[in-house]
mmCIF file of C-alpha atoms and ligand atoms in Angstrom:
data_model
loop_
_atom_site.group_PDB
_atom_site.id
_atom_site.type_symbol
_atom_site.label_atom_id
_atom_site.label_comp_id
_atom_site.label_asym_id
_atom_site.label_seq_id
_atom_site.Cartn_x
_atom_site.Cartn_y
_atom_site.Cartn_z
ATOM 1 C CA MET A 1 3.980 20.492 16.903
ATOM 2 C CA SER A 2 3.648 19.482 13.186
ATOM 3 C CA ARG A 3 0.481 19.516 11.348
ATOM 4 C CA ILE A 4 0.053 16.186 9.466
ATOM 5 C CA ALA A 5 -2.731 15.557 7.021
ATOM 6 C CA ILE A 6 -3.712 11.845 6.186
ATOM 7 C CA VAL A 7 -5.751 11.492 3.028
ATOM 8 C CA GLY A 8 -7.683 8.229 3.028
ATOM 9 C CA PRO A 9 -8.999 7.024 6.495
ATOM 10 C CA GLY A 10 -8.865 3.408 5.632
ATOM 11 C CA ALA A 11 -7.023 0.637 7.319
ATOM 12 C CA VAL A 12 -3.488 2.075 6.962
ATOM 13 C CA GLY A 13 -4.560 5.668 7.264
ATOM 14 C CA GLY A 14 -6.686 4.860 10.502
ATOM 15 C CA VAL A 15 -3.889 3.088 12.357
ATOM 16 C CA VAL A 16 -1.316 5.641 11.222
ATOM 17 C CA ALA A 17 -3.624 8.558 12.445
ATOM 18 C CA ALA A 18 -4.173 7.049 15.677
ATOM 19 C CA TRP A 19 -0.347 6.406 16.312
ATOM 20 C CA LEU A 20 0.824 9.773 15.358
ATOM 21 C CA GLU A 21 -1.881 11.480 17.482
ATOM 22 C CA LYS A 22 -0.892 9.324 20.495
ATOM 23 C CA THR A 23 2.659 10.738 20.396
ATOM 24 C CA GLY A 24 1.095 14.172 21.394
ATOM 25 C CA ARG A 25 3.656 15.983 19.315
ATOM 26 C CA HIS A 26 1.469 16.270 16.201
ATOM 27 C CA GLU A 27 -1.870 17.771 15.132
ATOM 28 C CA ILE A 28 -3.627 15.304 12.900
ATOM 29 C CA ILE A 29 -6.137 16.103 10.162
ATOM 30 C CA LEU A 30 -7.955 13.366 8.276
ATOM 31 C CA CYS A 31 -9.133 14.021 4.869
ATOM 32 C CA ALA A 32 -12.123 11.767 4.097
ATOM 33 C CA ARG A 33 -14.598 11.402 1.390
ATOM 34 C CA ARG A 34 -17.412 11.187 4.039
ATOM 35 C CA PRO A 35 -18.055 12.442 7.584
ATOM 36 C CA ILE A 36 -16.461 10.195 10.356
ATOM 37 C CA GLY A 37 -16.250 10.569 13.911
ATOM 38 C CA GLU A 38 -13.729 9.195 16.480
ATOM 39 C CA LEU A 39 -11.477 6.342 15.511
ATOM 40 C CA HIS A 40 -11.522 3.060 17.614
ATOM 41 C CA VAL A 41 -8.164 1.327 17.191
ATOM 42 C CA ASP A 42 -7.243 -2.070 18.286
ATOM 43 C CA THR A 43 -3.347 -2.879 18.237
ATOM 44 C CA PRO A 44 -1.006 -5.308 19.395
ATOM 45 C CA HIS A 45 0.149 -2.528 21.697
ATOM 46 C CA GLY A 46 -3.310 -1.795 23.113
ATOM 47 C CA SER A 47 -6.746 -0.174 22.194
ATOM 48 C CA TRP A 48 -7.696 3.364 22.340
ATOM 49 C CA THR A 49 -9.834 6.136 20.764
ATOM 50 C CA ALA A 50 -8.290 8.795 18.574
ATOM 51 C CA ARG A 51 -9.961 12.091 17.934
ATOM 52 C CA PRO A 52 -8.290 13.799 14.944
ATOM 53 C CA ALA A 53 -9.867 16.635 13.074
ATOM 54 C CA VAL A 54 -11.741 15.560 9.919
ATOM 55 C CA LEU A 55 -12.048 17.383 6.552
ATOM 56 C CA THR A 56 -14.554 16.110 3.968
ATOM 57 C CA ALA A 57 -13.856 18.371 1.008
ATOM 58 C CA PRO A 58 -10.665 19.287 -0.637
ATOM 59 C CA GLU A 59 -11.793 23.017 -0.602
ATOM 60 C CA GLN A 60 -11.578 22.989 3.201
ATOM 61 C CA ALA A 61 -7.858 22.144 3.015
ATOM 62 C CA THR A 62 -5.151 24.521 4.311
ATOM 63 C CA PRO A 63 -1.279 24.097 4.244
ATOM 64 C CA VAL A 64 0.224 21.605 6.657
ATOM 65 C CA ASP A 65 3.692 20.446 7.357
ATOM 66 C CA TRP A 66 3.346 16.728 6.029
ATOM 67 C CA VAL A 67 0.862 15.060 3.865
ATOM 68 C CA LEU A 68 0.475 11.203 4.112
ATOM 69 C CA VAL A 69 -1.365 9.628 1.333
ATOM 70 C CA THR A 70 -3.031 6.264 2.373
ATOM 71 C CA THR A 71 -5.626 5.794 -0.363
ATOM 72 C CA LYS A 72 -5.494 2.611 -2.537
ATOM 73 C CA ALA A 73 -3.263 3.182 -5.557
ATOM 74 C CA TYR A 74 -6.387 3.287 -7.898
ATOM 75 C CA ASP A 75 -7.620 6.292 -5.865
ATOM 76 C CA SER A 76 -4.462 8.433 -6.320
ATOM 77 C CA ALA A 77 -6.060 10.920 -8.704
ATOM 78 C CA GLY A 78 -8.835 11.492 -6.271
ATOM 79 C CA ALA A 79 -6.337 11.733 -3.365
ATOM 80 C CA ALA A 80 -4.383 14.360 -5.524
ATOM 81 C CA THR A 81 -7.265 16.807 -5.276
ATOM 82 C CA TRP A 82 -6.486 17.595 -1.595
ATOM 83 C CA LEU A 83 -2.856 18.384 -2.360
ATOM 84 C CA LYS A 84 -3.581 21.746 -3.829
ATOM 85 C CA GLY A 85 -4.472 23.089 -0.507
ATOM 86 C CA LEU A 86 -2.522 20.821 1.779
ATOM 87 C CA ALA A 87 0.732 21.179 -0.008
ATOM 88 C CA ALA A 88 0.381 24.661 -1.184
ATOM 89 C CA ASN A 89 3.556 25.727 0.863
ATOM 90 C CA GLY A 90 5.749 22.866 -0.529
ATOM 91 C CA ALA A 91 4.852 20.346 2.315
ATOM 92 C CA PRO A 92 6.242 16.869 1.594
ATOM 93 C CA VAL A 93 3.867 14.318 0.462
ATOM 94 C CA ALA A 94 4.472 10.685 1.566
ATOM 95 C CA ILE A 95 2.855 8.001 -0.644
ATOM 96 C CA LEU A 96 1.872 5.015 1.587
ATOM 97 C CA GLN A 97 0.796 2.509 -1.024
ATOM 98 C CA ASN A 98 1.748 -0.828 -2.575
ATOM 99 C CA GLY A 99 3.469 -1.123 -5.848
ATOM 100 C CA VAL A 100 6.621 0.486 -7.417
ATOM 101 C CA GLU A 101 5.038 3.491 -9.103
ATOM 102 C CA HIS A 102 4.501 5.793 -6.196
ATOM 103 C CA ARG A 103 6.198 8.765 -7.950
ATOM 104 C CA GLU A 104 4.616 8.098 -11.339
ATOM 105 C CA ARG A 105 0.951 8.129 -9.728
ATOM 106 C CA PHE A 106 1.614 11.643 -8.537
ATOM 107 C CA ALA A 107 4.017 13.012 -11.073
ATOM 108 C CA ALA A 108 1.190 14.985 -12.781
ATOM 109 C CA PHE A 109 0.122 16.761 -9.645
ATOM 110 C CA LEU A 110 3.201 17.633 -7.625
ATOM 111 C CA PRO A 111 7.163 18.478 -8.353
ATOM 112 C CA ALA A 112 9.202 15.332 -7.775
ATOM 113 C CA ALA A 113 11.037 16.878 -4.900
ATOM 114 C CA GLN A 114 7.774 17.046 -2.832
ATOM 115 C CA LEU A 115 7.216 13.327 -3.094
ATOM 116 C CA VAL A 116 8.286 10.694 -0.599
ATOM 117 C CA PRO A 117 7.495 7.194 -1.664
ATOM 118 C CA VAL A 118 7.116 4.786 1.294
ATOM 119 C CA MET A 119 7.397 0.914 1.279
ATOM 120 C CA VAL A 120 4.479 0.210 3.706
ATOM 121 C CA ASP A 121 4.110 -3.022 5.554
ATOM 122 C CA CYS A 122 1.125 -2.474 8.046
ATOM 123 C CA PRO A 123 -1.132 -5.520 8.471
ATOM 124 C CA ALA A 124 -4.371 -3.783 9.271
ATOM 125 C CA GLU A 125 -7.974 -3.723 8.449
ATOM 126 C CA ARG A 126 -10.998 -1.412 8.847
ATOM 127 C CA ILE A 127 -13.580 -3.472 10.569
ATOM 128 C CA ALA A 128 -16.181 -0.868 10.577
ATOM 129 C CA PRO A 129 -16.060 2.646 9.134
ATOM 130 C CA THR A 130 -14.375 4.102 12.303
ATOM 131 C CA SER A 131 -12.940 0.844 13.843
ATOM 132 C CA PHE A 132 -9.386 -0.364 12.893
ATOM 133 C CA ARG A 133 -7.468 -3.324 13.723
ATOM 134 C CA GLN A 134 -3.763 -3.506 13.477
ATOM 135 C CA ARG A 135 -2.790 -7.264 13.394
ATOM 136 C CA GLY A 136 1.057 -7.185 13.716
ATOM 137 C CA THR A 137 4.003 -4.734 13.718
ATOM 138 C CA ALA A 138 3.855 -2.064 11.184
ATOM 139 C CA LYS A 139 7.103 -1.248 9.149
ATOM 140 C CA MET A 140 7.741 1.577 6.856
ATOM 141 C CA VAL A 141 10.890 2.192 4.650
ATOM 142 C CA VAL A 142 11.806 5.351 2.950
ATOM 143 C CA GLN A 143 14.814 6.615 0.854
ATOM 144 C CA ASP A 144 17.720 7.858 3.084
ATOM 145 C CA ASP A 145 17.669 11.504 2.307
ATOM 146 C CA ALA A 146 16.750 14.738 4.425
ATOM 147 C CA ARG A 147 12.916 14.206 3.762
ATOM 148 C CA GLY A 148 13.036 10.496 4.410
ATOM 149 C CA ARG A 149 14.831 10.974 7.725
ATOM 150 C CA GLU A 150 12.246 13.652 8.705
ATOM 151 C CA PHE A 151 9.418 11.063 7.844
ATOM 152 C CA VAL A 152 11.012 8.564 10.168
ATOM 153 C CA GLY A 153 11.238 11.270 12.915
ATOM 154 C CA LEU A 154 7.322 11.688 12.708
ATOM 155 C CA PHE A 155 6.752 8.253 14.115
ATOM 156 C CA ALA A 156 9.593 8.559 16.993
ATOM 157 C CA GLY A 157 7.956 7.170 20.254
ATOM 158 C CA THR A 158 5.498 4.832 18.456
ATOM 159 C CA PRO A 159 5.943 1.134 17.840
ATOM 160 C CA ILE A 160 5.735 1.704 14.150
ATOM 161 C CA GLU A 161 9.318 0.684 12.723
ATOM 162 C CA ALA A 162 10.086 3.499 10.189
ATOM 163 C CA SER A 163 13.514 3.221 8.665
ATOM 164 C CA VAL A 164 15.551 4.611 5.929
ATOM 165 C CA THR A 165 17.279 2.712 3.171
ATOM 166 C CA ALA A 166 19.971 3.471 0.532
ATOM 167 C CA ASP A 167 18.072 1.415 -1.996
ATOM 168 C CA LEU A 168 14.311 1.981 -1.667
ATOM 169 C CA LYS A 169 13.865 0.677 -5.265
ATOM 170 C CA SER A 170 14.850 -2.855 -4.274
ATOM 171 C CA ALA A 171 12.811 -2.460 -1.025
ATOM 172 C CA VAL A 172 9.611 -1.838 -3.072
ATOM 173 C CA TRP A 173 10.296 -4.465 -5.642
ATOM 174 C CA ARG A 174 10.900 -7.010 -2.788
ATOM 175 C CA LYS A 175 7.441 -6.053 -1.483
ATOM 176 C CA LEU A 176 6.015 -6.380 -4.890
ATOM 177 C CA CYS A 177 7.318 -9.963 -5.179
ATOM 178 C CA THR A 178 5.206 -10.813 -2.186
ATOM 179 C CA ASN A 179 2.171 -8.936 -3.529
ATOM 180 C CA ALA A 180 2.519 -10.554 -6.852
ATOM 181 C CA ALA A 181 2.175 -14.056 -5.484
ATOM 182 C CA GLY A 182 -0.870 -12.801 -3.494
ATOM 183 C CA VAL A 183 -2.829 -12.730 -6.604
ATOM 184 C CA ILE A 184 -3.502 -16.583 -6.246
ATOM 185 C CA SER A 185 -5.516 -16.051 -3.387
ATOM 186 C CA GLY A 186 -7.395 -13.262 -5.119
ATOM 187 C CA LEU A 187 -8.171 -15.555 -8.161
ATOM 188 C CA VAL A 188 -9.309 -18.691 -6.209
ATOM 189 C CA LEU A 189 -10.849 -16.775 -3.238
ATOM 190 C CA GLN A 190 -8.989 -18.982 -0.760
ATOM 191 C CA PRO A 191 -6.889 -17.625 2.171
ATOM 192 C CA THR A 192 -3.242 -18.263 2.511
ATOM 193 C CA ALA A 193 -3.581 -21.802 3.338
ATOM 194 C CA VAL A 194 -3.910 -22.387 -0.451
ATOM 195 C CA MET A 195 -0.133 -21.865 -0.866
ATOM 196 C CA GLN A 196 0.522 -25.096 0.904
ATOM 197 C CA ASP A 197 -0.575 -27.025 -2.194
ATOM 198 C CA GLU A 198 2.387 -28.268 -4.419
ATOM 199 C CA HIS A 199 1.149 -26.947 -7.735
ATOM 200 C CA ILE A 200 0.117 -23.639 -6.341
ATOM 201 C CA GLY A 201 3.438 -23.245 -4.711
ATOM 202 C CA GLU A 202 5.046 -23.772 -7.972
ATOM 203 C CA LEU A 203 2.866 -21.061 -9.542
ATOM 204 C CA SER A 204 3.751 -18.768 -6.672
ATOM 205 C CA ARG A 205 7.463 -19.266 -7.486
ATOM 206 C CA GLN A 206 6.618 -18.428 -11.278
ATOM 207 C CA LEU A 207 4.924 -15.272 -10.456
ATOM 208 C CA VAL A 208 7.670 -13.984 -8.371
ATOM 209 C CA ARG A 209 10.501 -15.154 -10.755
ATOM 210 C CA GLU A 210 8.843 -12.956 -13.440
ATOM 211 C CA CYS A 211 8.627 -10.073 -10.954
ATOM 212 C CA ILE A 212 12.388 -10.615 -10.079
ATOM 213 C CA ALA A 213 13.383 -10.517 -13.779
ATOM 214 C CA VAL A 214 11.605 -7.239 -14.375
ATOM 215 C CA GLY A 215 12.672 -5.567 -11.099
ATOM 216 C CA ARG A 216 16.239 -6.335 -12.099
ATOM 217 C CA ALA A 217 15.707 -4.633 -15.544
ATOM 218 C CA GLU A 218 14.440 -1.816 -13.687
ATOM 219 C CA GLY A 219 17.498 -1.541 -11.600
ATOM 220 C CA ALA A 220 16.423 -3.292 -8.257
ATOM 221 C CA VAL A 221 18.807 -5.755 -6.574
ATOM 222 C CA LEU A 222 16.763 -8.920 -6.091
ATOM 223 C CA ASP A 223 18.130 -12.404 -5.281
ATOM 224 C CA ASP A 224 16.787 -15.521 -6.842
ATOM 225 C CA SER A 225 15.975 -16.949 -3.462
ATOM 226 C CA LEU A 226 13.172 -14.578 -2.994
ATOM 227 C CA ALA A 227 10.929 -16.884 -5.054
ATOM 228 C CA GLU A 228 11.258 -19.579 -2.365
ATOM 229 C CA THR A 229 11.424 -16.910 0.681
ATOM 230 C CA VAL A 230 8.092 -15.549 -0.433
ATOM 231 C CA LEU A 231 6.352 -18.947 -0.641
ATOM 232 C CA GLN A 232 7.826 -20.045 2.752
ATOM 233 C CA ALA A 233 6.456 -16.637 4.259
ATOM 234 C CA TYR A 234 3.071 -17.393 2.803
ATOM 235 C CA ARG A 235 3.246 -21.088 4.138
ATOM 236 C CA SER A 236 4.170 -20.068 7.401
ATOM 237 C CA ALA A 237 1.591 -17.266 7.776
ATOM 238 C CA PRO A 238 -1.741 -18.010 9.651
ATOM 239 C CA PRO A 239 -3.616 -20.243 7.165
ATOM 240 C CA ASP A 240 -6.796 -18.131 7.267
ATOM 241 C CA SER A 241 -4.956 -14.802 6.356
ATOM 242 C CA ILE A 242 -6.775 -12.895 3.650
ATOM 243 C CA ASN A 243 -4.612 -10.339 1.539
ATOM 244 C CA SER A 244 -6.182 -7.073 0.395
ATOM 245 C CA LEU A 245 -6.783 -8.224 -3.182
ATOM 246 C CA HIS A 246 -8.711 -11.225 -1.888
ATOM 247 C CA ALA A 247 -10.637 -8.968 0.579
ATOM 248 C CA ASP A 248 -11.305 -6.423 -2.271
ATOM 249 C CA ARG A 249 -12.751 -9.164 -4.487
ATOM 250 C CA LEU A 250 -14.837 -10.648 -1.738
ATOM 251 C CA ALA A 251 -16.294 -7.140 -1.043
ATOM 252 C CA GLY A 252 -16.987 -6.389 -4.758
ATOM 253 C CA ARG A 253 -14.513 -3.530 -4.701
ATOM 254 C CA THR A 254 -12.046 -2.376 -7.404
ATOM 255 C CA THR A 255 -8.733 -4.196 -6.924
ATOM 256 C CA GLU A 256 -5.039 -2.989 -6.960
ATOM 257 C CA ILE A 257 -4.337 -5.660 -9.760
ATOM 258 C CA ASP A 258 -2.533 -2.974 -11.947
ATOM 259 C CA ALA A 259 -0.330 -1.629 -9.179
ATOM 260 C CA ARG A 260 0.524 -5.365 -7.952
ATOM 261 C CA ASN A 261 0.623 -7.501 -11.105
ATOM 262 C CA GLY A 262 -0.262 -5.215 -14.051
ATOM 263 C CA VAL A 263 3.010 -3.271 -13.472
ATOM 264 C CA ILE A 264 4.961 -6.349 -13.954
ATOM 265 C CA VAL A 265 3.484 -7.100 -17.156
ATOM 266 C CA ARG A 266 3.712 -3.572 -18.445
ATOM 267 C CA LEU A 267 7.420 -3.061 -17.496
ATOM 268 C CA GLY A 268 8.203 -6.616 -18.617
ATOM 269 C CA ARG A 269 6.867 -5.555 -22.076
ATOM 270 C CA LYS A 270 9.025 -2.352 -21.946
ATOM 271 C CA HIS A 271 12.143 -4.614 -21.296
ATOM 272 C CA GLY A 272 11.119 -7.322 -23.885
ATOM 273 C CA ILE A 273 10.712 -9.810 -20.660
ATOM 274 C CA SER A 274 7.902 -12.347 -20.931
ATOM 275 C CA THR A 275 5.559 -12.478 -17.999
ATOM 276 C CA PRO A 276 2.955 -15.062 -18.868
ATOM 277 C CA CYS A 277 1.809 -16.065 -15.431
ATOM 278 C CA ASN A 278 1.336 -12.296 -14.320
ATOM 279 C CA GLN A 279 -0.480 -11.702 -17.589
ATOM 280 C CA MET A 280 -2.759 -14.492 -17.154
ATOM 281 C CA ALA A 281 -3.412 -13.445 -13.620
ATOM 282 C CA VAL A 282 -4.248 -9.864 -14.506
ATOM 283 C CA ALA A 283 -6.554 -10.791 -17.421
ATOM 284 C CA LEU A 284 -8.525 -13.308 -15.158
ATOM 285 C CA ILE A 285 -8.952 -10.788 -12.223
ATOM 286 C CA GLU A 286 -9.912 -7.894 -14.611
ATOM 287 C CA THR A 287 -12.430 -10.447 -16.371
ATOM 288 C CA MET A 288 -13.719 -11.383 -13.142
ATOM 289 C CA THR A 289 -14.035 -7.949 -11.624
ATOM 290 C CA ARG A 290 -15.370 -6.219 -14.800
ATOM 291 C CA GLY A 291 -17.778 -3.433 -13.490
ATOM 292 C CA ALA A 292 -15.992 -3.104 -10.120
ATOM 293 C CA GLY A 293 -12.684 -2.852 -12.064
ATOM 294 C CA SER A 294 -13.538 -1.055 -15.071
ATOM 295 C CA ALA A 295 -11.093 1.651 -14.148
ATOM 296 C CA GLU A 296 -8.223 -0.742 -14.594
ATOM 297 C CA LEU A 297 -9.534 -2.017 -17.659
ATOM 298 C CA SER A 298 -9.657 1.441 -19.183
ATOM 299 C CA ARG A 299 -6.125 2.192 -18.033
ATOM 300 C CA ARG A 300 -4.519 -0.856 -20.106
HETATM 301 N N1 NAP B 401 -4.201 -2.739 4.937
HETATM 302 C C1 NAP B 401 -3.059 -3.490 4.952
HETATM 303 O O1 NAP B 401 -2.856 -4.344 5.581
HETATM 304 C C2 NAP B 401 -1.949 -2.883 4.092
HETATM 305 C C3 NAP B 401 -0.716 -3.379 4.135
HETATM 306 C C4 NAP B 401 0.365 -2.967 3.264
HETATM 307 C C5 NAP B 401 0.029 -2.067 2.313
HETATM 308 N N2 NAP B 401 -1.202 -1.571 2.161
HETATM 309 C C6 NAP B 401 -1.339 -0.619 1.133
HETATM 310 O O2 NAP B 401 -1.589 0.562 1.675
HETATM 311 C C7 NAP B 401 -2.597 1.291 0.769
HETATM 312 C C8 NAP B 401 -3.919 1.694 1.581
HETATM 313 O O3 NAP B 401 -4.406 0.435 1.948
HETATM 314 P P1 NAP B 401 -5.459 0.261 2.885
HETATM 315 O O4 NAP B 401 -5.703 -1.098 3.183
HETATM 316 O O5 NAP B 401 -5.452 1.408 3.918
HETATM 317 O O6 NAP B 401 -6.870 0.895 1.972
HETATM 318 P P2 NAP B 401 -8.321 1.143 2.504
HETATM 319 O O7 NAP B 401 -8.719 0.438 3.780
HETATM 320 O O8 NAP B 401 -9.287 0.575 1.330
HETATM 321 O O9 NAP B 401 -8.384 2.686 2.751
HETATM 322 C C9 NAP B 401 -8.212 3.606 1.726
HETATM 323 C C10 NAP B 401 -9.088 4.696 2.201
HETATM 324 O O10 NAP B 401 -8.892 5.902 1.139
HETATM 325 C C11 NAP B 401 -10.056 6.636 1.071
HETATM 326 N N3 NAP B 401 -10.108 7.416 -0.131
HETATM 327 C C12 NAP B 401 -10.193 6.896 -1.287
HETATM 328 N N4 NAP B 401 -10.411 7.914 -2.209
HETATM 329 C C13 NAP B 401 -10.401 9.206 -1.309
HETATM 330 C C14 NAP B 401 -10.238 10.545 -1.685
HETATM 331 N N5 NAP B 401 -10.418 11.097 -2.810
HETATM 332 N N6 NAP B 401 -10.300 11.303 -0.638
HETATM 333 C C15 NAP B 401 -10.151 10.900 0.768
HETATM 334 N N7 NAP B 401 -9.991 9.441 1.126
HETATM 335 C C16 NAP B 401 -10.161 8.677 0.044
HETATM 336 C C17 NAP B 401 -11.148 5.530 1.102
HETATM 337 O O11 NAP B 401 -12.352 6.053 1.504
HETATM 338 P P3 NAP B 401 -13.675 5.309 1.669
HETATM 339 O O12 NAP B 401 -13.879 5.085 3.057
HETATM 340 O O13 NAP B 401 -14.827 6.496 1.387
HETATM 341 O O14 NAP B 401 -13.876 4.138 0.664
HETATM 342 C C18 NAP B 401 -10.690 4.646 2.297
HETATM 343 O O15 NAP B 401 -11.062 4.975 3.641
HETATM 344 C C19 NAP B 401 -2.741 0.528 -0.465
HETATM 345 O O16 NAP B 401 -2.003 0.686 -1.466
HETATM 346 C C20 NAP B 401 -2.490 -0.797 0.049
HETATM 347 O O17 NAP B 401 -2.157 -1.848 -0.769
HETATM 348 C C21 NAP B 401 -2.226 -2.016 2.901
#
């Protein structure tokens, strides 16, 4: 039986904890900022109650076999406070977050060899502090190496589609292309239906084209057709879908704007690539979320 600690009992963490516990092969330890009870999960494959162990302070953490970090990108430093105890014996630490800078966010806290970046596509939301809804198939992709294959094995027997790729860099940049265009909903506070508009569609293409250019400069293999593929995926999604940046803005929370669009601007600058649409989106979101988003402003 593997001991798996999950740091961040939010939408992704709650769903992943419930599925891993359901295998009966793992002991699950949830690392939370506040006390939580049993988890009620509703998934396309059934609803049930999970009862993982819960820790509420990093000092309580003892070594485990695997750590899965499922906080938002902007909470990475806080998540890292758990690693001293949890990963003391060299346990691999999987980073289940959006963006392309999984390693960079944790480089100051752990040796690179312990980090396992994960491209996570898990449509889920936390509808109450201990109630979670998974809306569709969850997919995870990791680099094809020994640790990556071990990570995939954790999910054996669950409907979570975990797989390896020889080119994780391209996989995370492809996901970033989708996230980059999602800023439109976060700006206008309108669900995915807004993408049907002709002018909004062109803006989506531009945001993604900038992401493609910067991603290629970083070494990702990205096809020009992605700009259209991303737009068509938004246009065929349920019109009332709300992405997490939009949800965070509605809730007055900090957003992941730096991990989703700010990174395109920063890395574009490094390569001499102009990213005016993403730059404007970042400036507007930061201005509108000043206060909630002060952490992002101070990082620029
Ligand atoms: N949800 C999705 O559909 C989805 C899909 C694909 C990718 N992602 C990505 O997956 C990552 C996680 O997203 P999410 O939607 O699961 O976020 P979320 O629902 O906001 O959950 C994050 C959790 O982390 C907890 N947390 C923050 N700092 C902590 C700390 N120091 N110690 C322990 N727990 C801490 C938060 O605690 P509190 O409860 O105290 O706030 C919250 O429960 C993000 O990068 C997101 O972009 C999400």
